[in-house]
PDB file of C-alpha atoms in Angstrom:
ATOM      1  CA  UNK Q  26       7.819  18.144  -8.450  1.00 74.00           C
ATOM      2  CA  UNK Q  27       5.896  15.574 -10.211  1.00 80.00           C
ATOM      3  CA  UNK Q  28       5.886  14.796 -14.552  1.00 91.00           C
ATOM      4  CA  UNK Q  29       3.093  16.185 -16.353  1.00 92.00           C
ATOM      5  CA  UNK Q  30       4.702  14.951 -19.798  1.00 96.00           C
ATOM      6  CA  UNK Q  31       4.322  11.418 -19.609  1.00 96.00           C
ATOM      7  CA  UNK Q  32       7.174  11.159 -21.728  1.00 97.00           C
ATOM      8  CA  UNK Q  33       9.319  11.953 -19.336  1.00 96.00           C
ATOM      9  CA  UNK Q  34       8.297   8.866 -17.169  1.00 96.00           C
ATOM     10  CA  UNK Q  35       9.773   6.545 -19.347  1.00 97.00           C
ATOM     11  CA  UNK Q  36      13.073   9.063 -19.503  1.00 96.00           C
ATOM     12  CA  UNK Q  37      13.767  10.531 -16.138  1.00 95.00           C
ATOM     13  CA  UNK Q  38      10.869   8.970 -13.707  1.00 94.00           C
ATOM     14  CA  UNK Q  39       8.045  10.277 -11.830  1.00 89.00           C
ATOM     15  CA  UNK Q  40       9.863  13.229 -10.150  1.00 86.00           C
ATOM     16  CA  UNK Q  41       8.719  12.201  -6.653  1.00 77.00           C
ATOM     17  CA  UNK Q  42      11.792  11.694  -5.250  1.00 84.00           C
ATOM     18  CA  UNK Q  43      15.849  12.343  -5.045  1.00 88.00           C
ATOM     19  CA  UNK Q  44      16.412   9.839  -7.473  1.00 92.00           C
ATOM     20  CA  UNK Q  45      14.716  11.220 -10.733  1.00 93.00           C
ATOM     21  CA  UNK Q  46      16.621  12.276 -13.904  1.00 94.00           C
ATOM     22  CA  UNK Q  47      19.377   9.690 -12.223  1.00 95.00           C
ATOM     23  CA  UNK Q  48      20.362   5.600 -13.207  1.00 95.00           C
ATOM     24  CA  UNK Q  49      19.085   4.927  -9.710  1.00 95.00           C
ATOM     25  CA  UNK Q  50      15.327   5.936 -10.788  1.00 95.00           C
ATOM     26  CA  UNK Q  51      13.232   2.863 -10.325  1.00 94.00           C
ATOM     27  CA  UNK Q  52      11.897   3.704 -13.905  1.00 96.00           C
ATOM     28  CA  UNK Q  53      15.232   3.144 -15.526  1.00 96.00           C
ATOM     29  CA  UNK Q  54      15.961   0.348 -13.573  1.00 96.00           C
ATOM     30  CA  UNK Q  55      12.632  -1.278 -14.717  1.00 97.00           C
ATOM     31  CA  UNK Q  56      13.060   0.140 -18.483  1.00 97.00           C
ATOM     32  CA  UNK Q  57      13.101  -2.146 -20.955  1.00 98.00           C
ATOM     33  CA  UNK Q  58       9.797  -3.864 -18.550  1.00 98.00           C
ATOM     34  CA  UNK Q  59       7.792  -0.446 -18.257  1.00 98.00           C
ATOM     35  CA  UNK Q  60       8.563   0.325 -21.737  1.00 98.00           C
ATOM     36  CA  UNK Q  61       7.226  -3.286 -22.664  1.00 98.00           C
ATOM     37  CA  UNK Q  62       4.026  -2.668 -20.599  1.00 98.00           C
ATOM     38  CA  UNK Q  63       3.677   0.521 -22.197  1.00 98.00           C
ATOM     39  CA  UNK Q  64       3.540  -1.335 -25.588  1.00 98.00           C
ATOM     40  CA  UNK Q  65       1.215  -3.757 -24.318  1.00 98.00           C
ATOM     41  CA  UNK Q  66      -1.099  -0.596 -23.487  1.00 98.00           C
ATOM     42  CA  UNK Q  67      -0.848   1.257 -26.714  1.00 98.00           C
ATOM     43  CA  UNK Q  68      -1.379  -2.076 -28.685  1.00 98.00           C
ATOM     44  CA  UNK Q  69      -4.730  -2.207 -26.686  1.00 98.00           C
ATOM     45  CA  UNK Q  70      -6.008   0.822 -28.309  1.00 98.00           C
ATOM     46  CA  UNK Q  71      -5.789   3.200 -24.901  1.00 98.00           C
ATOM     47  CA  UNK Q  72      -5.086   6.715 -24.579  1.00 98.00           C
ATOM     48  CA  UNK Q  73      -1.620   7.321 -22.714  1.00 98.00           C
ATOM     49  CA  UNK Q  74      -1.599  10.743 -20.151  1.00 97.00           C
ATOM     50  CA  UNK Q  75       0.503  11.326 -17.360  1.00 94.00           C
ATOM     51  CA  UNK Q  76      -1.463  10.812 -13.909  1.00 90.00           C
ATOM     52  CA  UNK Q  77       0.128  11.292 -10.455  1.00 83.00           C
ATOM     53  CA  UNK Q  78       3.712  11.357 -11.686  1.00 87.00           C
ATOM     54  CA  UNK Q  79       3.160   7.693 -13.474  1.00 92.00           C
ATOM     55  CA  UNK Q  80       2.112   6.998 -17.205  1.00 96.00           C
ATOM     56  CA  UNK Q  81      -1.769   6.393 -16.705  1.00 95.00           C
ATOM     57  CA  UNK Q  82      -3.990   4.771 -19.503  1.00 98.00           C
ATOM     58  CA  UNK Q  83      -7.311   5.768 -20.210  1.00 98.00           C
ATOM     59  CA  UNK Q  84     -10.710   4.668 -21.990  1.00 98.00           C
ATOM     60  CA  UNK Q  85     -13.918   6.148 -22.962  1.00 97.00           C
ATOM     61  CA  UNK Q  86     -13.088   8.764 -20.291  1.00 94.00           C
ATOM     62  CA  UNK Q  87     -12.072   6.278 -17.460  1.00 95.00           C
ATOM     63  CA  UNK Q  88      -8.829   5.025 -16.142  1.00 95.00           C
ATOM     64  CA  UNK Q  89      -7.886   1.918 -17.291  1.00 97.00           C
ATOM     65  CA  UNK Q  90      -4.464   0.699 -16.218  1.00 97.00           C
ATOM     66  CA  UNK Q  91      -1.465   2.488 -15.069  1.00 95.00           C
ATOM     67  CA  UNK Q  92       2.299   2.139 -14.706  1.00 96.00           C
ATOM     68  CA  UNK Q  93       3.965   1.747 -11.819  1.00 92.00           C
ATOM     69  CA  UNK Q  94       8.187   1.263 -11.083  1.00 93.00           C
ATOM     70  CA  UNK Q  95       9.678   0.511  -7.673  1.00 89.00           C
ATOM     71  CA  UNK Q  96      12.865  -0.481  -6.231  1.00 89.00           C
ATOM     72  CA  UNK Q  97      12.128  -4.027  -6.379  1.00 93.00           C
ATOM     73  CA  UNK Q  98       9.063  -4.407  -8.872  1.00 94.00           C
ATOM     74  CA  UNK Q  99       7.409  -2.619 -11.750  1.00 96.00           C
ATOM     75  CA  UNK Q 100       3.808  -3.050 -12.219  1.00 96.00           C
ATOM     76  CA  UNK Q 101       0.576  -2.679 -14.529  1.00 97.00           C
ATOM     77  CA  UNK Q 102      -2.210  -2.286 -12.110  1.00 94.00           C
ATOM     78  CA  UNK Q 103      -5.911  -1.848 -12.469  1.00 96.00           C
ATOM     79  CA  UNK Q 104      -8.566   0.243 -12.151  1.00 92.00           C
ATOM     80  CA  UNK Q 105     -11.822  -0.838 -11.623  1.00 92.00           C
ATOM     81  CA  UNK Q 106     -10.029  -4.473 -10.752  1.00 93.00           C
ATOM     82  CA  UNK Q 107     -12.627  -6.234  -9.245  1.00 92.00           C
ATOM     83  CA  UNK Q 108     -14.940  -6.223 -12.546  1.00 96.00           C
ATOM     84  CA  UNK Q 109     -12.232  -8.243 -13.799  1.00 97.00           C
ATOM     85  CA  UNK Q 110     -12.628 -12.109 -13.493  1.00 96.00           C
ATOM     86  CA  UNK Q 111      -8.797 -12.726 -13.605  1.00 97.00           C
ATOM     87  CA  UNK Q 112      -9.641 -16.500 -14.984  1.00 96.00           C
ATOM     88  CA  UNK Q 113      -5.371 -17.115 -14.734  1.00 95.00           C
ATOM     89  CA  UNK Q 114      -5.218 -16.505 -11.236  1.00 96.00           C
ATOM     90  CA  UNK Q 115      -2.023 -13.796 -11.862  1.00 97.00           C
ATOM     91  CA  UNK Q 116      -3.524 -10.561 -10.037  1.00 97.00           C
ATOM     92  CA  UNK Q 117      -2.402  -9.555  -6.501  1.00 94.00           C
ATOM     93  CA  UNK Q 118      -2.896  -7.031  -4.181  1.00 88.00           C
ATOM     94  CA  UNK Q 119      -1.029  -4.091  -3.346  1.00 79.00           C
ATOM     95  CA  UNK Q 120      -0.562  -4.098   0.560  1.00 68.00           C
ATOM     96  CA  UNK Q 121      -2.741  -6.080   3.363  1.00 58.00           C
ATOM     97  CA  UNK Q 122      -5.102  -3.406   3.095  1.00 55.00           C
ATOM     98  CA  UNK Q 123      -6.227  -3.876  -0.356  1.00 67.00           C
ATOM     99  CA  UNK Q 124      -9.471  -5.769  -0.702  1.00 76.00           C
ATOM    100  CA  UNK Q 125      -8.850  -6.853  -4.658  1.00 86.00           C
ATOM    101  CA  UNK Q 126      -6.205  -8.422  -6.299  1.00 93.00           C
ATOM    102  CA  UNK Q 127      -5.847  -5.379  -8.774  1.00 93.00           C
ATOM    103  CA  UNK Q 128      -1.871  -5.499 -10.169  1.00 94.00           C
ATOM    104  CA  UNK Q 129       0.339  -7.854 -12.726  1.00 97.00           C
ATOM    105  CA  UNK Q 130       3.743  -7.306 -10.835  1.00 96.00           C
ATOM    106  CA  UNK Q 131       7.189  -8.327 -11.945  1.00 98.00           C
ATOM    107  CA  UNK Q 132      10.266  -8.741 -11.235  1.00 97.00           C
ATOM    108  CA  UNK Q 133      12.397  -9.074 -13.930  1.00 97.00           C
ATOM    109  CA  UNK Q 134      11.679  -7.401 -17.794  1.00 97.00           C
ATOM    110  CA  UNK Q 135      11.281 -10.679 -19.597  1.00 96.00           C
ATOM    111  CA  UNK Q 136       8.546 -11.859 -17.055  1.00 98.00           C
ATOM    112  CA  UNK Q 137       6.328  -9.034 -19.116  1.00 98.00           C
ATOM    113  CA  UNK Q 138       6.299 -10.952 -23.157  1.00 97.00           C
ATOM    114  CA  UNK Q 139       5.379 -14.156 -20.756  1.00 97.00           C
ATOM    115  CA  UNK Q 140       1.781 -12.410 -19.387  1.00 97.00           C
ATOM    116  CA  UNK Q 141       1.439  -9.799 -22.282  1.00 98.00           C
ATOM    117  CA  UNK Q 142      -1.400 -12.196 -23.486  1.00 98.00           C
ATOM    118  CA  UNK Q 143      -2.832 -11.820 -20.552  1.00 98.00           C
ATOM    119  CA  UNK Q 144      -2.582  -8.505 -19.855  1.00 98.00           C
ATOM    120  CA  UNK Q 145      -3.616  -7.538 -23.071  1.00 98.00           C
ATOM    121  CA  UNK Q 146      -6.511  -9.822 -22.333  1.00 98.00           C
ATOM    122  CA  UNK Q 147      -7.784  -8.501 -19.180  1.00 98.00           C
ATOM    123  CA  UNK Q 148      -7.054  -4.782 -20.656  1.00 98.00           C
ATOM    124  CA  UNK Q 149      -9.689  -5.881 -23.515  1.00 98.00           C
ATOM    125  CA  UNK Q 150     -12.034  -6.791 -20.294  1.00 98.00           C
ATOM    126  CA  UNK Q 151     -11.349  -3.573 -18.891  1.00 98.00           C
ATOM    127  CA  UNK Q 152     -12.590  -2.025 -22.090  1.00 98.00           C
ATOM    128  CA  UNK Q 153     -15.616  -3.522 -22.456  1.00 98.00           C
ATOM    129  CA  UNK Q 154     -16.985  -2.361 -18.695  1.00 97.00           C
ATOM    130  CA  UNK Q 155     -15.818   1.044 -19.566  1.00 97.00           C
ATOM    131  CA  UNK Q 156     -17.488   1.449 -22.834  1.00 97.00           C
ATOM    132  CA  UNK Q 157     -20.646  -0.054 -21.560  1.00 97.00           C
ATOM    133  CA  UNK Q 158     -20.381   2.332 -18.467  1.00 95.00           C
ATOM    134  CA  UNK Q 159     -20.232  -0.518 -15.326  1.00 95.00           C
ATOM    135  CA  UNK Q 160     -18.243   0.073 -12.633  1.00 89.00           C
ATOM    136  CA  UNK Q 161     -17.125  -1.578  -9.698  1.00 84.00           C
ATOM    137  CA  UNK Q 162     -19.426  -1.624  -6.886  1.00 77.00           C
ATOM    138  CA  UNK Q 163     -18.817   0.194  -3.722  1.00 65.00           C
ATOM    139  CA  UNK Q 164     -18.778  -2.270  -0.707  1.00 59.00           C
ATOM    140  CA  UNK Q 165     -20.540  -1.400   2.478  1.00 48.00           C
ATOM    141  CA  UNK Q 166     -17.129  -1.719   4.261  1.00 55.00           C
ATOM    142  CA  UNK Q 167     -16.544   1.718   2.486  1.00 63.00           C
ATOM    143  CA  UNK Q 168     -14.873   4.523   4.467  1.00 74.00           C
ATOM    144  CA  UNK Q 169     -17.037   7.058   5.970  1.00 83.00           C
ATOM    145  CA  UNK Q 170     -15.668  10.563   4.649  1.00 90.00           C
ATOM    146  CA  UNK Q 171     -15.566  13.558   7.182  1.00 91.00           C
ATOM    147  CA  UNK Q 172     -18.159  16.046   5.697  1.00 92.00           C
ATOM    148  CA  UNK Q 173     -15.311  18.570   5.211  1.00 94.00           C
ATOM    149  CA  UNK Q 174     -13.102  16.101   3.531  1.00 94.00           C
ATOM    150  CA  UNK Q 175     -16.421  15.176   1.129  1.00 90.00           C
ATOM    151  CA  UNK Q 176     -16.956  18.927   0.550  1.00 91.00           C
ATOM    152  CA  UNK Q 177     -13.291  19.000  -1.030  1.00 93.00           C
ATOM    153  CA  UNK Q 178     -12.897  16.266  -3.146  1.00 90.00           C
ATOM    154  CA  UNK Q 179     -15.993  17.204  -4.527  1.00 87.00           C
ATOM    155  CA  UNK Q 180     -14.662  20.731  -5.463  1.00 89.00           C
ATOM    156  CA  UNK Q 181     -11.703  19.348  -6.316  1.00 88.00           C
ATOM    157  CA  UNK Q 182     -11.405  16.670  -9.202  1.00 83.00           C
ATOM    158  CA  UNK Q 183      -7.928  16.426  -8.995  1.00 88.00           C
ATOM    159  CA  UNK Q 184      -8.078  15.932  -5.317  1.00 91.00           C
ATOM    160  CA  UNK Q 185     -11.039  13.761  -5.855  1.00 89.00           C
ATOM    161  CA  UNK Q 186      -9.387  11.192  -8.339  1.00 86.00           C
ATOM    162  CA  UNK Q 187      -6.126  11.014  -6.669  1.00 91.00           C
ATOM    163  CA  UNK Q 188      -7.858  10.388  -3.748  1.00 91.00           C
ATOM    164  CA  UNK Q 189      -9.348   7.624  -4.805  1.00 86.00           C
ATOM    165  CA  UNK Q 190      -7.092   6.056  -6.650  1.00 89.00           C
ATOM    166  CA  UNK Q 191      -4.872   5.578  -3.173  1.00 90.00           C
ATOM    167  CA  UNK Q 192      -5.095   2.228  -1.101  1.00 88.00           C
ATOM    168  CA  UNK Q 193      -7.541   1.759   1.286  1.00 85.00           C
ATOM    169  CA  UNK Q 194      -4.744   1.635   4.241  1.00 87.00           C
ATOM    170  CA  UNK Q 195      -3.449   5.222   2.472  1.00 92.00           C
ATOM    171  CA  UNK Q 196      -7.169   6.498   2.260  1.00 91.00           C
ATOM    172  CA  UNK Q 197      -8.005   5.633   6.007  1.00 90.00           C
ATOM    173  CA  UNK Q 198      -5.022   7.050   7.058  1.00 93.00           C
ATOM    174  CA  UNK Q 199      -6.232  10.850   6.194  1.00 95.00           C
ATOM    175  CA  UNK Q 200      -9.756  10.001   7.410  1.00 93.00           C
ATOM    176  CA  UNK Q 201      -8.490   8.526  10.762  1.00 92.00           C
ATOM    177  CA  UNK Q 202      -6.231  11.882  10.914  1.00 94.00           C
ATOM    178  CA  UNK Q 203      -9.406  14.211  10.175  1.00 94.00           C
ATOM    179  CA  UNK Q 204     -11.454  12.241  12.480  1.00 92.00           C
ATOM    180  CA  UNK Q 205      -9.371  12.712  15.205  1.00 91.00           C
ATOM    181  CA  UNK Q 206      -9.579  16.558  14.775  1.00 92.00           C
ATOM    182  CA  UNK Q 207     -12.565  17.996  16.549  1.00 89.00           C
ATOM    183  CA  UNK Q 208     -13.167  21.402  15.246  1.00 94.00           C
ATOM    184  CA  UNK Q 209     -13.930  22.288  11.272  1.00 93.00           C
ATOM    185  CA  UNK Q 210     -11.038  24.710  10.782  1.00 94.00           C
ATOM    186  CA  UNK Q 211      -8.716  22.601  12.010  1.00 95.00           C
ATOM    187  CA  UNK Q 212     -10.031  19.690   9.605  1.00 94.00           C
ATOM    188  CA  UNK Q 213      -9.797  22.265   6.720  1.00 95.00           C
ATOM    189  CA  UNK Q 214      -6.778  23.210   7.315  1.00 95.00           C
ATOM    190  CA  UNK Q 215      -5.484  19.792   7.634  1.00 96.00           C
ATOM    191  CA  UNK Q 216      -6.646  18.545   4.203  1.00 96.00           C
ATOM    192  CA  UNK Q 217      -5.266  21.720   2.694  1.00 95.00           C
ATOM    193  CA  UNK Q 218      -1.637  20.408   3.884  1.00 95.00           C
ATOM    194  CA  UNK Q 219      -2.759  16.417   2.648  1.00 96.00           C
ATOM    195  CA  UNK Q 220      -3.015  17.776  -1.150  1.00 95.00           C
ATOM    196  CA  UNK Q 221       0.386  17.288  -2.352  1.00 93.00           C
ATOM    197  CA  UNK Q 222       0.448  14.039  -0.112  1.00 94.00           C
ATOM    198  CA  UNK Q 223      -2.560  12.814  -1.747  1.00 95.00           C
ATOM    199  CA  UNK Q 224      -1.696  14.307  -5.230  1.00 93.00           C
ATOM    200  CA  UNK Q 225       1.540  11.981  -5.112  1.00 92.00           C
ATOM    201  CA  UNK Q 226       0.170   9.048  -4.055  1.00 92.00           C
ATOM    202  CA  UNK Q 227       1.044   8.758  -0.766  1.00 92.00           C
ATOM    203  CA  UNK Q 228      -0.304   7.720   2.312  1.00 91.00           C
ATOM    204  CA  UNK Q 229      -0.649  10.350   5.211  1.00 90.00           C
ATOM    205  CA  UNK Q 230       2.807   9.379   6.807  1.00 84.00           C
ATOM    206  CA  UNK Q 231       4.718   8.578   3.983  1.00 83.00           C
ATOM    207  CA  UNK Q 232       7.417  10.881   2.811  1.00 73.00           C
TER     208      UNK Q 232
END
């Protein structure tokens, strides 16, 4: 089951997998580096919750930045990150399926005081669009929701922002699934079973 004290994060992990509440959690391999980022955050003025298992960062009611510790990397990553002009060159994608370089990744803790100018930086940027209300423009290469799929994130903000918050590969992963269903019910009853998937991040076959 996932955190919903974001405390917690930064003690035991996400709660995702086997390996939280344990020394092998990726968040206290990567602790003195997330707890750095989370500095770095808090310094900037942003509001720290607990979204999708993963210390989230928020500003004039939008997502800002979030937290993010893997086996091999920890990362700050974006929101909103192609509004962000990234004048040092230091963002990157996620996968081959992200569009925008949107995350700071590293892969050692003292790589973090090296691009906490920059971060901090960037988070200022990030700031400014929010509090003057411009987002990131949708691109026509946007996935085409099923109806049924559209009818449930709408009447279901959790579902909704999780949803969106996933990579485009993870995102066309469901849709591909629900396309490939031809009757209603059975596209219903599909995303019913993708909410906890979705909720945690996760593309459709990841486990």
């Amino acid at each position: 089951m996932m955190i919903t004290d974001v405390e917690d994060f930064f003690t035991k992990g996400c709660g995702r997998c086997a390996r939280f509440e344990t020394p092998d959690c990726s968040t206290q391999i990567w602790g003195d580096g997330v707890r750095q980022l989370r500095e770095i955050c808090l310094n900037a003025g942003l509001t720290e919750t607990v979204k999708w298992g993963h210390a989230c960062y928020t500003h004039a009611d939008r997502n800002i930045v979030i937290i993010g510790a893997f086996r091999d990397n920890f990362r700050l990553n974006f929101f909103n990150a192609g509004l962000l002009k990234d004048p040092e060159g230091v963002l990157e994608k996620q996968g081959a399926e992200t569009k925008t370089p949107d995350m700071l990744r590293f892969t050692a803790a003292d790589q973090v005081a090296a691009k906490a100018a920059i971060a901090s930086a960037y988070i200022a940027e990030a700031i400014g669009y929010a509090e003057a209300g411009i987002k990131e423009k949708k691109t026509t290469t946007e996935l085409e929701l099923p109806e049924e799929l559209a009818n449930a994130l709408d009447a279901d903000p959790e579902m909704a922002e999780a949803f969106a918050a996933l990579t485009p590969g993870r995102r066309r992963s469901y849709v591909m699934n629900l396309n490939a269903a031809k009757q209603t019910a059975t596209r219903i009853n599909r995303i019913a079973k993708f909410r906890e998937g979705i909720l945690a991040g996760k593309g459709l076959n990841e486990r």
